[in-house]
Short mmCIF file of C-alpha atoms in Angstrom, two decimals:
data_model
loop_
_atom_site.label_atom_id
_atom_site.label_comp_id
_atom_site.label_asym_id
_atom_site.label_seq_id
_atom_site.Cartn_x
_atom_site.Cartn_y
_atom_site.Cartn_z
CA MET A 1218 140.34 81.70 79.03
CA LEU A 1219 143.51 83.62 78.14
CA HIS A 1220 145.29 81.32 80.13
CA GLY A 1221 144.53 78.38 78.13
CA TRP A 1222 147.14 79.64 76.07
CA ALA A 1223 151.01 79.10 76.04
CA ALA A 1224 152.81 81.88 76.37
CA SER A 1225 154.78 81.30 72.88
CA THR A 1226 151.69 80.88 71.23
CA LEU A 1227 150.18 84.53 72.59
CA ALA A 1228 153.49 86.11 71.39
CA THR A 1229 152.38 84.26 67.81
CA TYR A 1230 148.92 85.38 68.28
CA SER A 1231 149.69 89.12 69.02
CA THR A 1232 152.26 89.63 66.36
CA ALA A 1233 149.53 88.16 63.80
CA LEU A 1234 146.56 89.98 65.12
CA ARG A 1235 149.11 93.53 64.96
CA LEU A 1236 149.64 92.52 61.20
CA TYR A 1237 145.52 91.79 60.82
CA HIS A 1238 145.04 95.63 61.96
CA ARG A 1239 147.50 96.98 60.47
CA ALA A 1240 146.11 95.73 56.89
CA CYS A 1241 142.71 96.41 58.06
CA ASP A 1242 143.97 99.96 58.35
CA LYS A 1243 145.70 100.21 55.36
CA LEU A 1244 142.56 98.88 53.65
CA GLY A 1245 140.38 101.77 55.46
CA LEU A 1246 138.23 99.15 56.82
CA ALA A 1247 135.98 100.23 59.94
CA GLU A 1248 136.51 98.69 63.23
CA VAL A 1249 132.76 97.32 62.79
CA ASP A 1250 133.85 95.45 59.85
CA GLN A 1251 136.82 94.07 61.65
CA ALA A 1252 135.02 91.98 64.52
CA PRO A 1253 133.45 90.13 63.67
CA VAL A 1254 135.12 89.31 60.43
CA ALA A 1255 133.07 88.58 57.54
CA SER A 1256 134.11 86.00 55.04
CA GLU A 1257 134.99 88.56 52.06
CA VAL A 1258 136.41 90.80 54.41
CA PHE A 1259 138.82 88.10 55.65
CA THR A 1260 139.79 87.24 52.11
CA HIS A 1261 140.48 90.75 51.35
CA VAL A 1262 142.50 91.35 54.07
CA LEU A 1263 144.48 87.97 52.78
CA MET A 1264 144.42 89.34 49.34
CA HIS A 1265 146.00 92.47 50.61
CA LEU A 1266 149.16 90.66 52.48
CA ALA A 1267 149.75 88.27 49.22
CA GLY A 1268 153.45 88.10 48.34
CA SER A 1269 154.41 90.20 51.22
CA VAL A 1270 154.20 87.48 53.87
CA SER A 1271 154.98 83.84 54.32
CA GLN A 1272 152.26 81.14 53.94
CA PHE A 1273 153.04 80.33 57.73
CA ALA A 1274 152.31 83.94 58.71
CA LEU A 1275 148.59 84.11 56.84
CA ILE A 1276 148.01 80.47 58.63
CA ASN A 1277 149.25 82.03 61.90
CA LEU A 1278 146.88 85.09 60.95
CA GLN A 1279 143.91 83.04 60.49
CA VAL A 1280 144.50 81.06 63.50
CA ALA A 1281 144.97 84.00 65.74
CA VAL A 1282 142.00 86.23 64.38
CA ARG A 1283 139.93 83.09 65.26
CA ALA A 1284 141.12 82.72 68.64
CA TRP A 1285 140.80 86.18 69.07
CA HIS A 1286 137.14 85.96 67.83
CA LEU A 1287 136.46 82.93 70.25
CA LEU A 1288 138.15 84.78 73.12
CA ASN A 1289 135.87 88.07 72.78
CA GLN A 1290 132.75 85.48 72.20
CA LEU A 1291 132.25 86.83 68.45
CA PRO A 1292 130.75 84.65 65.56
CA TRP A 1293 133.30 83.18 63.51
CA THR A 1294 131.65 83.49 60.08
CA VAL A 1295 134.88 82.92 57.60
CA ASN A 1296 133.72 80.10 55.17
CA ALA A 1297 135.62 76.74 56.36
CA VAL A 1298 135.04 75.13 53.12
CA LEU A 1299 136.08 78.75 50.83
CA TYR A 1300 139.27 79.75 53.03
CA PRO A 1301 141.61 76.69 52.26
CA LYS A 1302 140.88 77.62 48.34
CA VAL A 1303 141.54 81.19 49.07
CA LEU A 1304 144.53 80.54 51.15
CA ASP A 1305 146.06 78.21 48.41
CA ALA A 1306 145.35 80.91 45.81
CA VAL A 1307 146.71 83.85 47.91
CA CYS A 1308 150.15 81.59 48.62
CA ALA A 1309 150.53 81.12 45.02
CA MET A 1310 150.59 84.95 43.87
CA PRO A 1311 154.11 86.19 43.26
CA PRO A 1312 155.32 88.76 45.58
CA ALA A 1313 154.47 92.44 44.28
CA PRO A 1314 157.53 94.04 42.00
CA ARG A 1315 160.07 96.04 44.18
CA VAL A 1316 161.54 99.33 42.64
CA GLN A 1317 165.12 98.76 41.66
CA HIS A 1318 167.64 100.92 43.44
CA GLN A 1319 170.75 102.07 42.80
CA PRO A 1320 173.44 100.51 44.42
CA TYR A 1321 175.04 102.10 47.63
CA THR A 1322 178.82 103.46 46.76
CA LEU A 1323 181.45 105.37 48.54
CA THR A 1324 180.02 108.74 46.72
CA LYS A 1325 177.01 108.00 48.38
CA LEU A 1326 178.20 106.59 51.68
CA GLU A 1327 180.84 109.47 52.27
CA PRO A 1328 178.52 112.84 52.72
CA ALA A 1329 176.15 110.50 55.02
CA LEU A 1330 179.40 110.14 57.35
CA THR A 1331 180.66 113.43 56.77
CA THR A 1332 177.49 114.65 58.95
CA LEU A 1333 178.52 112.27 62.01
CA SER A 1334 180.14 113.92 64.95
CA CYS A 1335 183.15 112.05 66.34
CA ASN A 1336 182.31 113.29 69.72
CA ASP A 1337 179.20 111.51 69.92
CA PRO A 1338 179.18 107.77 70.89
CA PHE A 1339 176.30 106.68 68.97
CA ASN A 1340 177.74 108.26 65.73
CA VAL A 1341 181.03 107.05 66.26
CA THR A 1342 179.32 103.50 66.29
CA VAL A 1343 177.14 104.17 63.32
CA TYR A 1344 180.51 105.12 61.42
CA THR A 1345 182.18 102.21 62.42
CA CYS A 1346 179.68 99.98 61.67
CA ALA A 1347 179.14 101.61 58.10
CA CYS A 1348 182.81 101.30 57.43
CA ILE A 1349 183.15 97.73 58.36
CA LEU A 1350 179.74 96.51 56.74
CA PHE A 1351 180.19 98.57 53.70
CA TRP A 1352 183.57 96.56 52.23
CA PRO A 1353 182.22 92.73 52.68
CA VAL A 1354 178.78 93.83 51.18
CA MET A 1355 180.57 95.47 48.31
CA CYS A 1356 182.51 92.24 47.90
CA ALA A 1357 179.72 90.02 48.28
CA SER A 1358 179.06 89.68 44.68
CA GLU A 1359 182.45 88.47 43.77
CA ILE A 1360 182.17 85.56 45.91
CA THR A 1361 178.37 84.19 45.38
CA VAL A 1362 176.83 83.22 42.06
CA PRO A 1363 173.75 84.09 40.91
CA VAL A 1364 172.42 80.62 40.25
CA LEU A 1365 173.64 77.58 41.93
CA THR A 1366 174.04 75.39 39.31
CA GLN A 1367 176.65 77.65 37.89
CA VAL A 1368 179.19 76.13 40.98
CA ASP A 1369 181.41 73.53 39.74
CA LEU A 1370 181.87 71.17 42.46
CA PRO A 1371 184.53 68.66 42.38
#
């Protein structure tokens, strides 16, 4: 039955299954609750992932977990009527707020760069990348605008 799916589908499904199992582990769900999965447990996993992954990823997650159940001959008990409503609700949830960090400045970059050895090719590469990327990233705010409507186009 595994050969019935294309390689690209299997790659997408494996990524979605990894996401599912990582979410289950973070929630502390026992393996017996992960398969066969109950509607309530699957909804809980979706709510946990809300705001951190795209709607496309959540849809792939559902399809992959369902295919995984089918492949392992496990019953799929997720409520087919309730699931689209849950998916709509989860996709409408805003992402979790992120902690604001102080911007990187030369005073933060210099101590990190002084610990690098010039005799190690990896360290030289890291130093070069940091130096090359630092300046354009710092100047990016000068050439971007916060809101697209602020652009004065001819």
